Amino acid sequence: MTGTHMIVLPGGGYAEHASHEAEPVVDWLGDIGVRASVFRYPLRARHPEPLNALRAEIRRRRAAGAQRIGLIGFSAGGHLAGLAALGPVPPDEAVDFAVLGYAITSMETETYRPARLILLGEDAGPELRRSTSLDSLVTPQSPPFFVWHTAEDPYVPAEHTYRLAAALAAGQVPHAVHVFAHGPHSLGLAQKAGEAAIWTTLAKSWIHEQA
C-alpha cells in the first residue's frame, strides 16, 4: 500500500472521541498493510470547523507524500468523513475512498439530535441541514464508499446508511453496503460481536482494491 494513507475518525457525537474507534483501528489497518493515523478533529465546534480541520490534515498528509487518501470514520466521525469525501475540493484535499461505520449521514432526520445541535446549533435552518446531509452531496464524481451498519442500532438508525446508499446508487458511485441484523451502536472493530464481526474481513479486501 505504498503511497496510501488512511485517516481514522473516531465517533462520539461530536462531543468526544471514542478511544476504541481510534488507535485500535490504526493497529488493524497496519496489520492489513495500510498506513494510518488517528485525527482528533475539534469537538463541540460548529460546522465547518471540524471539516476545515480535517481538510487541513488531508493537505498535510498529501504534502508529506501520500498519493492516495482514504478516510475511515465511525458514527459522527463517519459523518465528518463523508462531508470531506463528498465536497468539491482542490486536488490536495481530495479523498480517494471512504469507509463509514454506523455513520450519521443525515442532518434532516430527527435521529441523534445531540450531535446535530453541537454541529449546527439549535436554530439550524433547512438549507444548512440539507447541505450537511451526505445524501444531498453525492455526485457521479464522488469517490467509492464502503458503508456498514446494524439494523438494531438504537442511536443512529440504519436509515442513515440506506439514505446514503440510495444516493450513491442513483449517482452510479461505486459502493459496498453491509447491514447486519444484530448489534448495538459503537461497535468499532466489532470483535466477538456476532455476524457484524465480519465487517473487517469484508472491508480488508475492499480497501485493498482501492489502495
Coordinates of N, CA and C in Angstrom, one line a residue:
M1 N 0.8 -1.2 0.0 CA 0.0 0.0 0.0 C 0.9 1.3 0.0
T2 N 2.0 1.2 -0.6 CA 2.9 2.4 -0.7 C 2.2 3.5 -1.3
G3 N 2.2 4.7 -0.6 CA 1.6 5.9 -1.2 C 0.2 6.1 -0.7
T4 N -0.4 5.1 0.0 CA -1.8 5.2 0.5 C -1.7 5.5 2.0
H5 N -2.5 6.5 2.5 CA -2.6 6.7 3.9 C -4.1 6.9 4.2
M6 N -4.5 6.2 5.3 CA -5.9 6.3 5.8 C -5.9 7.1 7.1
I7 N -6.9 8.0 7.2 CA -7.1 8.8 8.3 C -8.3 8.3 9.1
V8 N -8.1 8.0 10.4 CA -9.2 7.4 11.2 C -9.9 8.5 12.0
L9 N -11.2 8.5 11.9 CA -12.0 9.5 12.6 C -13.0 8.8 13.6
P10 N -12.6 8.8 14.9 CA -13.5 8.1 15.9 C -14.8 8.9 16.0
G11 N -15.8 8.1 16.5 CA -17.1 8.7 16.8 C -17.1 9.3 18.2
G12 N -18.3 9.7 18.6 CA -18.5 10.3 19.9 C -19.5 11.5 19.9
G13 N -20.3 11.5 18.8 CA -21.4 12.5 18.8 C -20.9 14.0 18.7
Y14 N -19.7 14.2 18.2 CA -19.1 15.5 18.1 C -18.8 16.1 19.5
A15 N -19.0 15.2 20.5 CA -18.7 15.7 21.9 C -17.5 15.1 22.5
E16 N -17.0 13.9 22.0 CA -15.9 13.2 22.5 C -15.3 12.4 21.3
H17 N -14.1 11.8 21.6 CA -13.5 10.8 20.6 C -13.5 9.5 21.3
A18 N -14.2 8.5 20.7 CA -14.3 7.2 21.3 C -13.0 6.5 21.1
S19 N -12.3 6.1 22.2 CA -11.0 5.5 22.2 C -10.9 4.2 21.4
H20 N -12.0 3.4 21.5 CA -11.9 2.1 20.8 C -12.1 2.2 19.3
E21 N -12.5 3.4 18.8 CA -12.6 3.7 17.4 C -11.4 4.5 16.9
A22 N -10.3 4.5 17.7 CA -9.2 5.3 17.3 C -7.9 4.4 17.1
E23 N -7.0 4.3 18.0 CA -5.8 3.6 17.8 C -6.0 2.1 17.5
P24 N -7.0 1.4 18.1 CA -7.2 0.0 17.7 C -7.5 -0.1 16.2
V25 N -8.1 0.9 15.6 CA -8.4 0.8 14.1 C -7.1 1.0 13.3
V26 N -6.3 1.9 13.8 CA -5.0 2.2 13.2 C -4.2 0.9 13.2
D27 N -4.2 0.2 14.4 CA -3.4 -1.1 14.5 C -4.0 -2.1 13.5
W28 N -5.3 -2.2 13.4 CA -5.9 -3.2 12.5 C -5.5 -2.9 11.0
L29 N -5.5 -1.6 10.7 CA -5.1 -1.2 9.3 C -3.7 -1.5 9.1
G30 N -2.8 -1.3 10.1 CA -1.4 -1.7 10.0 C -1.3 -3.2 9.7
D31 N -2.1 -4.0 10.4 CA -2.0 -5.4 10.3 C -2.3 -5.9 8.9
I32 N -3.2 -5.1 8.2 CA -3.6 -5.5 6.8 C -2.7 -4.7 5.8
G33 N -1.7 -4.0 6.2 CA -0.7 -3.4 5.3 C -1.1 -2.0 4.9
V34 N -1.9 -1.3 5.7 CA -2.3 0.1 5.3 C -1.8 1.1 6.3
R35 N -1.1 2.1 5.9 CA -0.6 3.1 6.8 C -1.8 3.9 7.2
A36 N -1.8 4.3 8.5 CA -3.0 5.0 9.0 C -2.6 5.9 10.2
S37 N -3.4 6.8 10.5 CA -3.3 7.6 11.7 C -4.6 8.1 12.2
V38 N -4.7 8.4 13.5 CA -6.0 9.0 14.0 C -5.9 10.5 13.9
F39 N -7.0 11.1 13.5 CA -7.2 12.5 13.5 C -8.3 12.9 14.5
R40 N -7.9 13.6 15.5 CA -8.8 14.1 16.5 C -9.3 15.5 16.2
Y41 N -10.4 15.5 15.5 CA -11.0 16.7 15.0 C -11.5 17.5 16.1
P42 N -11.8 18.8 16.0 CA -12.3 19.7 17.0 C -13.7 19.2 17.5
L43 N -13.8 19.2 18.8 CA -15.1 18.8 19.5 C -15.9 20.0 19.9
R44 N -17.2 19.8 20.0 CA -18.1 20.8 20.5 C -17.9 22.1 19.7
A45 N -17.7 21.9 18.4 CA -17.4 23.0 17.5 C -18.4 23.1 16.4
R46 N -18.7 24.3 15.9 CA -19.8 24.4 14.9 C -19.2 24.2 13.5
H47 N -20.0 23.6 12.6 CA -19.7 23.5 11.2 C -19.3 24.8 10.6
P48 N -18.3 25.0 9.9 CA -17.4 23.9 9.3 C -16.1 23.7 10.0
E49 N -16.0 24.1 11.3 CA -14.7 24.0 11.9 C -14.1 22.6 11.9
P50 N -14.8 21.5 12.3 CA -14.2 20.2 12.2 C -13.9 19.8 10.7
L51 N -14.7 20.2 9.8 CA -14.4 19.8 8.4 C -13.2 20.6 7.9
N52 N -13.0 21.8 8.2 CA -11.8 22.6 7.8 C -10.6 22.0 8.4
A53 N -10.7 21.5 9.7 CA -9.5 20.9 10.3 C -9.1 19.6 9.6
L54 N -10.1 18.8 9.2 CA -9.8 17.6 8.5 C -9.2 17.9 7.2
R55 N -9.7 18.8 6.5 CA -9.2 19.2 5.2 C -7.7 19.6 5.3
A56 N -7.4 20.3 6.3 CA -6.0 20.8 6.6 C -5.2 19.5 6.8
E57 N -5.7 18.5 7.5 CA -4.9 17.3 7.8 C -4.7 16.5 6.5
I58 N -5.7 16.5 5.6 CA -5.6 15.8 4.3 C -4.5 16.5 3.5
R59 N -4.5 17.9 3.5 CA -3.4 18.6 2.8 C -2.1 18.3 3.3
R60 N -2.0 18.2 4.7 CA -0.7 17.9 5.3 C -0.2 16.5 4.9
R61 N -1.1 15.5 4.9 CA -0.7 14.1 4.5 C -0.3 14.1 3.1
R62 N -1.0 14.8 2.2 CA -0.6 14.8 0.8 C 0.8 15.5 0.6
A63 N 1.0 16.6 1.4 CA 2.3 17.3 1.3 C 3.5 16.4 1.8
A64 N 3.1 15.4 2.7 CA 4.1 14.5 3.2 C 4.3 13.3 2.3
G65 N 3.6 13.3 1.2 CA 3.9 12.2 0.2 C 2.8 11.2 0.0
A66 N 1.7 11.3 0.7 CA 0.6 10.4 0.4 C 0.0 10.6 -1.0
Q67 N -0.1 9.6 -1.8 CA -0.6 9.7 -3.1 C -2.1 9.4 -3.1
R68 N -2.6 8.6 -2.2 CA -4.0 8.3 -2.1 C -4.4 8.4 -0.7
I69 N -5.5 9.1 -0.4 CA -6.0 9.3 0.9 C -7.4 8.6 1.1
G70 N -7.4 7.8 2.1 CA -8.7 7.1 2.5 C -9.1 7.6 3.8
L71 N -10.4 7.7 4.1 CA -10.9 8.0 5.4 C -11.7 6.9 5.9
I72 N -11.6 6.7 7.2 CA -12.5 5.6 7.9 C -13.0 6.3 9.1
G73 N -14.3 6.4 9.2 CA -15.0 7.1 10.3 C -16.1 6.3 10.9
F74 N -16.4 6.6 12.1 CA -17.5 5.9 12.8 C -18.4 6.9 13.4
S75 N -19.7 6.7 13.3 CA -20.8 7.5 13.9 C -20.6 9.0 13.4
A76 N -20.4 9.9 14.4 CA -20.1 11.3 14.0 C -18.9 11.4 13.1
G77 N -17.8 10.6 13.5 CA -16.6 10.6 12.6 C -16.9 10.1 11.2
G78 N -17.9 9.2 11.1 CA -18.3 8.8 9.7 C -19.0 10.0 9.0
H79 N -19.8 10.8 9.7 CA -20.4 11.9 9.1 C -19.3 12.9 8.6
L80 N -18.3 13.2 9.4 CA -17.3 14.1 9.0 C -16.5 13.5 7.8
A81 N -16.2 12.2 7.9 CA -15.5 11.6 6.7 C -16.3 11.8 5.4
G82 N -17.6 11.6 5.5 CA -18.5 11.8 4.4 C -18.5 13.2 3.8
L83 N -18.5 14.2 4.7 CA -18.5 15.6 4.3 C -17.2 15.9 3.6
A84 N -16.1 15.4 4.1 CA -14.8 15.6 3.4 C -14.7 14.9 2.1
A85 N -15.3 13.7 2.0 CA -15.2 12.9 0.8 C -16.1 13.5 -0.3
L86 N -17.2 14.1 0.1 CA -18.2 14.4 -0.9 C -18.2 15.9 -1.4
G87 N -17.5 16.7 -0.6 CA -17.5 18.1 -1.0 C -16.6 18.4 -2.2
P88 N -16.9 19.4 -3.0 CA -16.0 19.8 -4.1 C -14.8 20.5 -3.5
V89 N -13.6 19.9 -3.8 CA -12.4 20.4 -3.2 C -11.2 20.4 -4.2
P90 N -10.2 21.2 -3.9 CA -9.0 21.2 -4.8 C -8.3 19.8 -4.7
P91 N -7.4 19.5 -5.6 CA -6.8 18.2 -5.6 C -6.1 17.8 -4.4
D92 N -5.4 18.8 -3.7 CA -4.7 18.4 -2.5 C -5.6 18.1 -1.3
E93 N -6.9 18.3 -1.4 CA -7.8 18.0 -0.3 C -8.7 16.8 -0.7
A94 N -8.5 16.2 -1.9 CA -9.4 15.2 -2.4 C -9.2 13.9 -1.6
V95 N -10.3 13.2 -1.5 CA -10.4 11.9 -0.8 C -10.6 10.9 -1.9
D96 N -9.8 9.8 -1.8 CA -9.9 8.8 -2.9 C -10.9 7.7 -2.6
F97 N -11.2 7.4 -1.3 CA -12.2 6.4 -0.9 C -12.5 6.6 0.6
A98 N -13.7 6.1 1.0 CA -14.1 6.3 2.4 C -14.8 5.1 2.9
V99 N -14.6 4.8 4.2 CA -15.2 3.7 4.9 C -16.0 4.3 6.1
L100 N -17.3 4.0 6.1 CA -18.2 4.6 7.1 C -18.8 3.5 7.9
G101 N -18.7 3.6 9.2 CA -19.3 2.6 10.1 C -20.4 3.3 10.9
Y102 N -21.6 2.8 10.8 CA -22.8 3.3 11.5 C -22.8 4.8 11.6
A103 N -22.6 5.4 10.5 CA -22.4 6.8 10.4 C -23.7 7.6 10.4
I104 N -23.7 8.8 11.1 CA -24.7 9.8 10.9 C -24.5 10.3 9.5
T105 N -25.5 10.1 8.6 CA -25.4 10.7 7.3 C -26.4 11.8 7.0
S106 N -27.4 11.9 7.8 CA -28.4 12.9 7.5 C -28.6 13.9 8.7
M107 N -28.6 15.1 8.4 CA -29.0 16.1 9.5 C -30.4 16.6 9.3
E108 N -31.1 15.9 8.4 CA -32.5 16.3 8.1 C -33.5 15.4 9.0
T109 N -33.0 14.2 9.4 CA -33.8 13.4 10.3 C -33.7 13.9 11.7
E110 N -34.5 13.4 12.6 CA -34.5 13.8 14.0 C -33.6 12.9 14.8
T111 N -33.0 11.9 14.2 CA -32.2 10.9 15.0 C -30.9 11.5 15.4
Y112 N -30.4 11.1 16.5 CA -29.2 11.6 17.1 C -29.1 13.1 17.1
R113 N -30.1 13.7 17.7 CA -30.2 15.1 17.8 C -29.1 15.8 18.5
P114 N -28.5 15.2 19.6 CA -27.4 15.9 20.3 C -26.3 16.3 19.4
A115 N -25.9 15.4 18.5 CA -24.8 15.6 17.6 C -25.1 16.8 16.6
R116 N -26.4 16.8 16.2 CA -26.8 17.9 15.3 C -26.7 19.2 16.0
L117 N -27.2 19.2 17.2 CA -27.2 20.5 17.9 C -25.8 21.0 18.1
I118 N -24.8 20.2 18.4 CA -23.5 20.6 18.6 C -22.9 21.2 17.3
L119 N -23.1 20.4 16.2 CA -22.5 20.8 15.0 C -23.2 22.0 14.3
L120 N -24.5 22.0 14.4 CA -25.3 23.0 13.6 C -26.0 24.1 14.4
G121 N -26.2 23.8 15.7 CA -26.9 24.7 16.6 C -28.4 24.5 16.6
E122 N -29.0 25.2 17.6 CA -30.4 25.0 17.9 C -31.3 25.5 16.7
D123 N -30.9 26.5 16.0 CA -31.7 27.2 15.0 C -31.3 26.9 13.6
A124 N -30.7 25.7 13.4 CA -30.2 25.4 12.0 C -31.5 25.3 11.1
G125 N -31.4 26.0 10.0 CA -32.5 26.0 9.0 C -32.4 24.9 8.1
P126 N -33.4 24.7 7.2 CA -33.5 23.6 6.3 C -32.3 23.5 5.3
E127 N -31.8 24.7 4.9 CA -30.7 24.7 3.9 C -29.4 24.2 4.5
L128 N -29.1 24.6 5.8 CA -27.9 24.2 6.5 C -28.0 22.7 6.7
R129 N -29.2 22.2 7.2 CA -29.3 20.8 7.5 C -29.2 20.0 6.2
R130 N -29.7 20.5 5.1 CA -29.6 19.8 3.8 C -28.2 19.7 3.4
S131 N -27.4 20.9 3.5 CA -26.1 21.0 3.0 C -25.1 20.2 3.8
T132 N -25.5 19.7 5.0 CA -24.6 18.9 5.8 C -25.1 17.4 5.8
S133 N -26.0 17.1 4.9 CA -26.6 15.7 4.8 C -25.9 15.0 3.6
L134 N -25.2 13.9 3.9 CA -24.4 13.3 2.9 C -25.1 12.9 1.6
D135 N -26.4 12.5 1.8 CA -27.1 12.0 0.6 C -27.3 13.2 -0.4
S136 N -27.3 14.4 0.1 CA -27.6 15.5 -0.8 C -26.3 16.0 -1.5
L137 N -25.1 15.4 -1.1 CA -23.8 15.9 -1.6 C -23.3 14.9 -2.6
V138 N -23.9 13.8 -2.8 CA -23.4 12.8 -3.7 C -23.5 13.3 -5.2
T139 N -22.4 13.1 -5.9 CA -22.5 13.4 -7.4 C -21.8 12.2 -8.1
P140 N -22.0 12.1 -9.4 CA -21.3 11.0 -10.1 C -19.8 11.0 -10.0
Q141 N -19.2 12.1 -9.5 CA -17.8 12.2 -9.4 C -17.3 11.8 -8.0
S142 N -18.2 11.4 -7.1 CA -17.9 11.1 -5.7 C -17.0 9.9 -5.7
P143 N -16.1 9.7 -4.7 CA -15.2 8.6 -4.6 C -16.0 7.3 -4.1
P144 N -15.4 6.2 -4.2 CA -16.0 4.9 -3.7 C -16.2 4.9 -2.2
F145 N -17.3 4.3 -1.8 CA -17.7 4.2 -0.4 C -17.9 2.7 0.0
F146 N -17.4 2.4 1.2 CA -17.8 1.2 1.9 C -18.6 1.6 3.2
V147 N -19.8 1.1 3.3 CA -20.7 1.6 4.4 C -21.3 0.4 5.1
W148 N -21.2 0.4 6.4 CA -21.8 -0.7 7.2 C -22.5 -0.2 8.4
H149 N -23.5 -1.0 8.9 CA -24.4 -0.6 9.9 C -25.0 -1.9 10.5
T150 N -25.7 -1.7 11.6 CA -26.5 -2.8 12.1 C -28.0 -2.4 12.2
A151 N -28.9 -3.3 11.9 CA -30.3 -3.0 11.8 C -30.9 -2.6 13.2
E152 N -30.2 -3.0 14.2 CA -30.7 -2.8 15.6 C -30.2 -1.5 16.2
D153 N -29.3 -0.8 15.5 CA -28.7 0.4 16.1 C -29.7 1.3 16.7
P154 N -29.8 1.6 18.0 CA -30.8 2.4 18.6 C -30.5 3.9 18.5
Y155 N -29.2 4.3 18.3 CA -28.9 5.7 18.3 C -28.8 6.3 17.0
V156 N -28.2 5.6 16.0 CA -28.2 6.1 14.6 C -28.8 5.0 13.8
P157 N -30.1 5.1 13.5 CA -30.8 4.0 12.8 C -30.2 3.7 11.4
A158 N -30.4 2.5 11.0 CA -29.8 2.1 9.7 C -30.4 2.9 8.5
E159 N -31.5 3.6 8.8 CA -32.0 4.6 7.8 C -30.9 5.5 7.2
H160 N -30.0 5.8 8.1 CA -28.9 6.7 7.7 C -28.0 6.1 6.6
T161 N -27.7 4.8 6.7 CA -27.0 4.1 5.7 C -27.8 3.9 4.5
Y162 N -29.1 3.6 4.6 CA -29.9 3.4 3.5 C -30.1 4.7 2.6
R163 N -30.2 5.8 3.3 CA -30.3 7.1 2.6 C -29.0 7.4 1.7
L164 N -27.9 7.1 2.3 CA -26.6 7.4 1.6 C -26.5 6.4 0.5
A165 N -26.8 5.1 0.8 CA -26.7 4.1 -0.3 C -27.6 4.4 -1.5
A166 N -28.8 4.8 -1.2 CA -29.7 5.2 -2.3 C -29.1 6.3 -3.2
A167 N -28.5 7.3 -2.5 CA -27.9 8.4 -3.3 C -26.7 7.9 -4.1
L168 N -25.9 7.1 -3.5 CA -24.7 6.5 -4.2 C -25.1 5.7 -5.4
A169 N -26.2 4.9 -5.2 CA -26.7 4.1 -6.4 C -27.2 5.0 -7.5
A170 N -28.0 6.1 -7.1 CA -28.6 7.0 -8.1 C -27.5 7.7 -8.8
G171 N -26.3 8.0 -8.2 CA -25.2 8.7 -8.8 C -24.3 7.7 -9.5
Q172 N -24.6 6.4 -9.4 CA -23.7 5.4 -10.0 C -22.3 5.5 -9.5
V173 N -22.2 5.7 -8.2 CA -20.9 5.8 -7.5 C -20.6 4.4 -7.0
P174 N -19.4 3.9 -7.2 CA -19.0 2.6 -6.7 C -19.2 2.5 -5.2
H175 N -19.8 1.5 -4.7 CA -20.0 1.4 -3.3 C -20.3 -0.1 -2.8
A176 N -20.0 -0.3 -1.6 CA -20.4 -1.6 -0.9 C -21.1 -1.2 0.3
V177 N -22.3 -1.9 0.6 CA -23.1 -1.6 1.7 C -23.4 -2.9 2.4
H178 N -23.2 -3.0 3.7 CA -23.5 -4.1 4.6 C -24.3 -3.7 5.8
V179 N -25.5 -4.3 5.9 CA -26.3 -4.0 7.1 C -26.5 -5.4 7.8
F180 N -26.0 -5.5 9.0 CA -26.0 -6.7 9.8 C -27.3 -6.7 10.7
A181 N -27.9 -7.9 10.8 CA -29.2 -7.9 11.6 C -29.0 -7.5 13.0
H182 N -27.9 -7.9 13.6 CA -27.8 -7.7 15.1 C -26.6 -6.9 15.5
G183 N -26.7 -6.2 16.6 CA -25.6 -5.4 17.1 C -26.0 -4.0 17.5
P184 N -25.4 -3.5 18.6 CA -25.6 -2.2 19.1 C -24.9 -1.1 18.3
H185 N -25.0 0.1 18.8 CA -24.2 1.2 18.2 C -22.8 1.1 18.7
S186 N -21.9 1.8 18.1 CA -20.5 2.0 18.6 C -19.7 0.7 18.7
L187 N -19.8 -0.2 17.7 CA -19.1 -1.5 17.8 C -17.6 -1.4 17.5
G188 N -17.2 -0.4 16.8 CA -15.8 -0.3 16.5 C -15.4 -1.5 15.6
L189 N -14.3 -2.2 15.9 CA -13.9 -3.3 15.1 C -14.8 -4.5 15.3
A190 N -15.7 -4.5 16.2 CA -16.8 -5.5 16.4 C -16.3 -6.9 16.6
Q191 N -15.2 -7.0 17.3 CA -14.7 -8.3 17.7 C -15.6 -9.0 18.6
K192 N -15.9 -10.2 18.4 CA -16.8 -11.0 19.3 C -18.2 -10.4 19.3
A193 N -18.6 -9.8 18.2 CA -19.9 -9.2 18.1 C -20.8 -9.9 17.2
G194 N -20.7 -11.2 17.1 CA -21.5 -12.0 16.2 C -21.2 -11.7 14.7
E195 N -22.3 -11.7 13.9 CA -22.1 -11.6 12.4 C -21.4 -10.3 12.0
A196 N -21.7 -9.2 12.8 CA -21.1 -7.9 12.5 C -19.6 -7.9 12.5
A197 N -19.0 -8.9 13.2 CA -17.5 -9.0 13.3 C -16.9 -9.2 11.9
I198 N -17.7 -9.7 10.9 CA -17.1 -9.9 9.6 C -16.8 -8.6 8.8
W199 N -17.3 -7.5 9.3 CA -17.1 -6.3 8.5 C -15.7 -6.0 8.2
T200 N -14.8 -6.3 9.2 CA -13.4 -6.0 8.9 C -12.8 -6.9 7.8
T201 N -13.3 -8.1 7.7 CA -12.8 -9.0 6.6 C -13.3 -8.5 5.3
L202 N -14.6 -8.1 5.2 CA -15.1 -7.5 4.0 C -14.4 -6.2 3.6
A203 N -14.2 -5.4 4.6 CA -13.5 -4.1 4.4 C -12.1 -4.3 3.9
K204 N -11.4 -5.3 4.5 CA -10.0 -5.5 4.1 C -9.8 -5.7 2.6
S205 N -10.6 -6.6 2.0 CA -10.5 -6.8 0.6 C -10.9 -5.6 -0.2
W206 N -11.9 -4.9 0.3 CA -12.4 -3.7 -0.4 C -11.3 -2.6 -0.4
I207 N -10.7 -2.4 0.8 CA -9.7 -1.3 0.9 C -8.5 -1.7 0.0
H208 N -8.1 -3.0 0.0 CA -7.0 -3.3 -0.9 C -7.3 -3.1 -2.4
E209 N -8.6 -3.2 -2.8 CA -9.0 -2.8 -4.2 C -8.8 -1.3 -4.4
Q210 N -9.1 -0.5 -3.4 CA -9.0 1.0 -3.6 C -7.6 1.4 -3.5
A211 N -6.8 0.8 -2.6 CA -5.4 1.3 -2.3 C -4.4 0.9 -3.4

